[in-house]
Amino acid sequence: MRYTSVVSNQGGLSVPRLFVAIDLPDAVKDQILRLREDDLPPARWTRRDALHLTLHFIGDASERQARRYGQALQQVEASAFALQLGGVGQFPVDSRPRVIWAGVGNSPDLRALREAVGRALQHSGHRLERRRFHPHITLMRFKKPLRRGLASRWLQAHQDFYIEPFIAREFALYESQLRPGGAVYTKREVLALSPP
């Protein structure tokens, strides 16, 4: 597997908060952002540069742990594969939403990559979350749960949201830093998937 080390937080005082994710092509981000034309106040929309598909959330990690995770992820063997976005939904599912998302097809290739990433993280000492994997792209968040009727109307209006399949060619180990304008994500390691 080919990889690129992007940043190093040598000597940084803050503890990195890490996750592993697939970045989206610019054309896909452009299509997602068209949903903003139908705003849903008081939503805080995900910034264009922050749109991604999370494979595994790691959480706070020391710089040493972060390097160990990056090295472990270099051992992941997987091929590039097609991803498809379609539909919209909310979290939590059965109450007033705090998050609105775009769905991602949970293909066998996506599950295989996620499992391979999970094994690599476990072998490097990380305890995996037990939550069921629900692949999605976070579109917007609400500081307070939104009134159910507002969300229902928006979700109904966009239930047929669909983006043509695209090829996922890499994944990355990200670092998240909380800033006044929201979280800023930086790629620490970029890991290329093998040609299909």
Tab-separated table of C-alpha atoms in Angstrom:
chain	number	residue	atom	x	y	z
A	1	MET	CA	0.000	0.000	0.000
A	2	ARG	CA	1.276	3.448	-0.914
A	3	TYR	CA	0.946	6.113	1.760
A	4	THR	CA	1.839	9.720	2.369
A	5	SER	CA	2.608	11.237	5.756
A	6	VAL	CA	1.009	14.663	5.659
A	7	VAL	CA	1.498	16.304	9.048
A	8	SER	CA	3.457	15.735	12.184
A	9	ASN	CA	2.495	17.304	15.484
A	10	GLN	CA	5.998	17.017	16.929
A	11	GLY	CA	6.145	19.000	20.123
A	12	GLY	CA	2.474	20.024	19.907
A	13	LEU	CA	0.865	20.657	23.275
A	14	SER	CA	-2.668	19.552	22.443
A	15	VAL	CA	-3.635	15.889	22.392
A	16	PRO	CA	-4.675	14.843	18.880
A	17	ARG	CA	-8.248	13.583	18.415
A	18	LEU	CA	-8.145	11.058	15.594
A	19	PHE	CA	-10.432	9.260	13.175
A	20	VAL	CA	-10.074	7.261	9.957
A	21	ALA	CA	-12.180	8.349	6.991
A	22	ILE	CA	-12.633	8.477	3.239
A	23	ASP	CA	-12.427	11.957	1.728
A	24	LEU	CA	-14.892	12.791	-1.040
A	25	PRO	CA	-14.052	13.960	-4.567
A	26	ASP	CA	-14.629	17.667	-5.218
A	27	ALA	CA	-17.439	16.945	-7.697
A	28	VAL	CA	-19.294	14.915	-5.048
A	29	LYS	CA	-18.861	17.684	-2.467
A	30	ASP	CA	-20.262	20.175	-4.977
A	31	GLN	CA	-23.380	18.042	-5.439
A	32	ILE	CA	-23.844	17.641	-1.687
A	33	LEU	CA	-23.570	21.386	-1.161
A	34	ARG	CA	-26.485	21.988	-3.529
A	35	LEU	CA	-28.681	20.781	-0.668
A	36	ARG	CA	-27.814	24.039	1.110
A	37	GLU	CA	-30.032	25.877	-1.348
A	38	ASP	CA	-32.915	24.579	0.774
A	39	ASP	CA	-31.624	25.776	4.154
A	40	LEU	CA	-32.956	24.478	7.453
A	41	PRO	CA	-32.424	27.134	10.152
A	42	PRO	CA	-30.852	26.975	12.691
A	43	ALA	CA	-28.632	24.326	11.105
A	44	ARG	CA	-24.845	24.494	11.215
A	45	TRP	CA	-23.891	23.003	7.862
A	46	THR	CA	-20.741	20.917	7.522
A	47	ARG	CA	-18.063	22.942	5.742
A	48	ARG	CA	-17.067	21.732	2.289
A	49	ASP	CA	-13.543	20.784	3.395
A	50	ALA	CA	-14.940	18.749	6.307
A	51	LEU	CA	-17.253	16.442	4.316
A	52	HIS	CA	-16.069	12.835	4.718
A	53	LEU	CA	-17.165	9.252	5.405
A	54	THR	CA	-15.929	8.069	8.808
A	55	LEU	CA	-14.693	4.468	8.960
A	56	HIS	CA	-13.524	4.453	12.595
A	57	PHE	CA	-13.473	7.051	15.344
A	58	ILE	CA	-10.364	6.737	17.525
A	59	GLY	CA	-10.653	9.715	19.870
A	60	ASP	CA	-7.923	11.360	21.924
A	61	ALA	CA	-4.476	9.862	21.393
A	62	SER	CA	-0.946	10.760	22.376
A	63	GLU	CA	1.466	11.679	19.597
A	64	ARG	CA	3.162	8.318	20.095
A	65	GLN	CA	-0.156	6.468	19.740
A	66	ALA	CA	-1.021	8.533	16.667
A	67	ARG	CA	2.233	7.484	14.989
A	68	ARG	CA	1.573	3.854	15.925
A	69	TYR	CA	-1.922	3.998	14.392
A	70	GLY	CA	-0.519	5.576	11.229
A	71	GLN	CA	2.067	2.796	10.912
A	72	ALA	CA	-0.587	0.123	11.471
A	73	LEU	CA	-2.840	1.592	8.795
A	74	GLN	CA	0.003	1.349	6.273
A	75	GLN	CA	-0.431	-2.445	6.491
A	76	VAL	CA	-4.076	-2.377	5.358
A	77	GLU	CA	-4.517	-4.136	2.015
A	78	ALA	CA	-7.630	-3.186	0.068
A	79	SER	CA	-8.621	-2.223	-3.456
A	80	ALA	CA	-10.316	0.919	-4.715
A	81	PHE	CA	-14.080	0.486	-5.006
A	82	ALA	CA	-17.289	2.259	-5.978
A	83	LEU	CA	-19.244	4.259	-3.401
A	84	GLN	CA	-22.766	5.543	-3.848
A	85	LEU	CA	-24.600	8.250	-1.909
A	86	GLY	CA	-28.359	8.307	-1.689
A	87	GLY	CA	-31.175	9.317	0.619
A	88	VAL	CA	-31.113	11.467	3.736
A	89	GLY	CA	-31.860	10.774	7.387
A	90	GLN	CA	-31.379	11.948	10.945
A	91	PHE	CA	-29.735	11.032	14.257
A	92	PRO	CA	-31.228	10.160	16.625
A	93	VAL	CA	-33.655	8.256	14.427
A	94	ASP	CA	-36.681	8.202	16.705
A	95	SER	CA	-36.655	11.647	18.300
A	96	ARG	CA	-35.928	15.290	17.532
A	97	PRO	CA	-32.796	15.378	15.342
A	98	ARG	CA	-29.388	16.735	16.245
A	99	VAL	CA	-27.771	15.593	12.971
A	100	ILE	CA	-29.023	15.356	9.374
A	101	TRP	CA	-27.026	13.079	7.063
A	102	ALA	CA	-26.748	11.757	3.503
A	103	GLY	CA	-26.735	7.979	3.253
A	104	VAL	CA	-23.905	5.887	1.819
A	105	GLY	CA	-24.486	2.410	0.395
A	106	ASN	CA	-22.973	-0.181	2.761
A	107	SER	CA	-21.333	-2.272	0.046
A	108	PRO	CA	-19.261	-5.420	0.715
A	109	ASP	CA	-16.124	-3.501	-0.361
A	110	LEU	CA	-16.809	-0.696	2.119
A	111	ARG	CA	-17.443	-3.202	4.922
A	112	ALA	CA	-14.242	-5.077	4.025
A	113	LEU	CA	-12.165	-1.875	4.159
A	114	ARG	CA	-13.721	-0.873	7.470
A	115	GLU	CA	-13.020	-4.322	8.945
A	116	ALA	CA	-9.401	-4.256	7.710
A	117	VAL	CA	-8.910	-0.789	9.226
A	118	GLY	CA	-10.484	-2.011	12.473
A	119	ARG	CA	-8.132	-4.999	12.665
A	120	ALA	CA	-5.108	-2.760	12.069
A	121	LEU	CA	-6.216	-0.373	14.825
A	122	GLN	CA	-6.865	-3.240	17.248
A	123	HIS	CA	-3.425	-4.725	16.582
A	124	SER	CA	-1.917	-1.353	17.458
A	125	GLY	CA	-3.736	-1.209	20.804
A	126	HIS	CA	-6.990	0.644	20.038
A	127	ARG	CA	-10.292	-0.635	21.449
A	128	LEU	CA	-12.966	-0.399	18.768
A	129	GLU	CA	-16.387	1.133	19.345
A	130	ARG	CA	-19.215	-1.381	19.603
A	131	ARG	CA	-21.748	0.759	17.751
A	132	ARG	CA	-23.279	-0.642	14.579
A	133	PHE	CA	-21.738	0.914	11.454
A	134	HIS	CA	-24.154	3.248	9.679
A	135	PRO	CA	-22.225	4.797	6.767
A	136	HIS	CA	-23.209	8.419	6.214
A	137	ILE	CA	-21.986	11.919	5.430
A	138	THR	CA	-22.931	14.478	8.093
A	139	LEU	CA	-24.664	17.379	6.355
A	140	MET	CA	-25.683	19.562	9.292
A	141	ARG	CA	-25.876	19.691	13.070
A	142	PHE	CA	-28.139	21.481	15.540
A	143	LYS	CA	-27.027	22.831	18.913
A	144	LYS	CA	-30.478	22.035	20.272
A	145	PRO	CA	-32.733	19.253	18.966
A	146	LEU	CA	-34.821	20.547	16.084
A	147	ARG	CA	-38.618	20.512	16.163
A	148	ARG	CA	-39.684	17.245	14.546
A	149	GLY	CA	-41.964	18.838	11.936
A	150	LEU	CA	-39.213	21.044	10.504
A	151	ALA	CA	-36.855	18.115	10.020
A	152	SER	CA	-39.578	15.870	8.598
A	153	ARG	CA	-40.464	18.370	5.878
A	154	TRP	CA	-36.804	18.830	4.868
A	155	LEU	CA	-36.130	15.075	4.866
A	156	GLN	CA	-39.275	14.414	2.837
A	157	ALA	CA	-38.299	17.054	0.270
A	158	HIS	CA	-34.849	15.454	-0.207
A	159	GLN	CA	-35.635	11.753	0.187
A	160	ASP	CA	-34.691	11.134	-3.474
A	161	PHE	CA	-31.224	12.706	-3.097
A	162	TYR	CA	-28.801	10.619	-5.162
A	163	ILE	CA	-25.245	10.907	-6.468
A	164	GLU	CA	-23.840	8.688	-9.207
A	165	PRO	CA	-21.310	6.127	-7.902
A	166	PHE	CA	-17.708	7.300	-7.635
A	167	ILE	CA	-14.459	5.462	-6.939
A	168	ALA	CA	-12.908	5.624	-3.469
A	169	ARG	CA	-9.158	5.507	-4.163
A	170	GLU	CA	-7.741	6.287	-0.720
A	171	PHE	CA	-8.501	6.730	2.944
A	172	ALA	CA	-6.782	8.805	5.611
A	173	LEU	CA	-5.948	9.114	9.281
A	174	TYR	CA	-7.340	12.501	10.320
A	175	GLU	CA	-6.657	14.772	13.255
A	176	SER	CA	-9.491	16.950	14.537
A	177	GLN	CA	-8.904	20.256	16.334
A	178	LEU	CA	-11.741	22.263	17.830
A	179	ARG	CA	-11.660	25.937	16.803
A	180	PRO	CA	-14.137	28.792	17.396
A	181	GLY	CA	-15.628	28.260	13.920
A	182	GLY	CA	-15.973	24.501	14.418
A	183	ALA	CA	-13.749	21.458	14.116
A	184	VAL	CA	-10.853	21.588	11.636
A	185	TYR	CA	-9.741	18.280	10.121
A	186	THR	CA	-6.168	17.670	8.981
A	187	LYS	CA	-4.941	14.544	7.207
A	188	ARG	CA	-1.987	12.987	9.047
A	189	GLU	CA	-1.578	9.985	6.745
A	190	VAL	CA	-3.087	9.368	3.322
A	191	LEU	CA	-3.255	5.717	2.313
A	192	ALA	CA	-3.864	4.755	-1.309
A	193	LEU	CA	-6.062	1.778	-2.152
A	194	SER	CA	-4.804	-0.667	-4.795
A	195	PRO	CA	-6.209	-0.328	-8.332
A	196	PRO	CA	-9.473	-2.300	-8.683
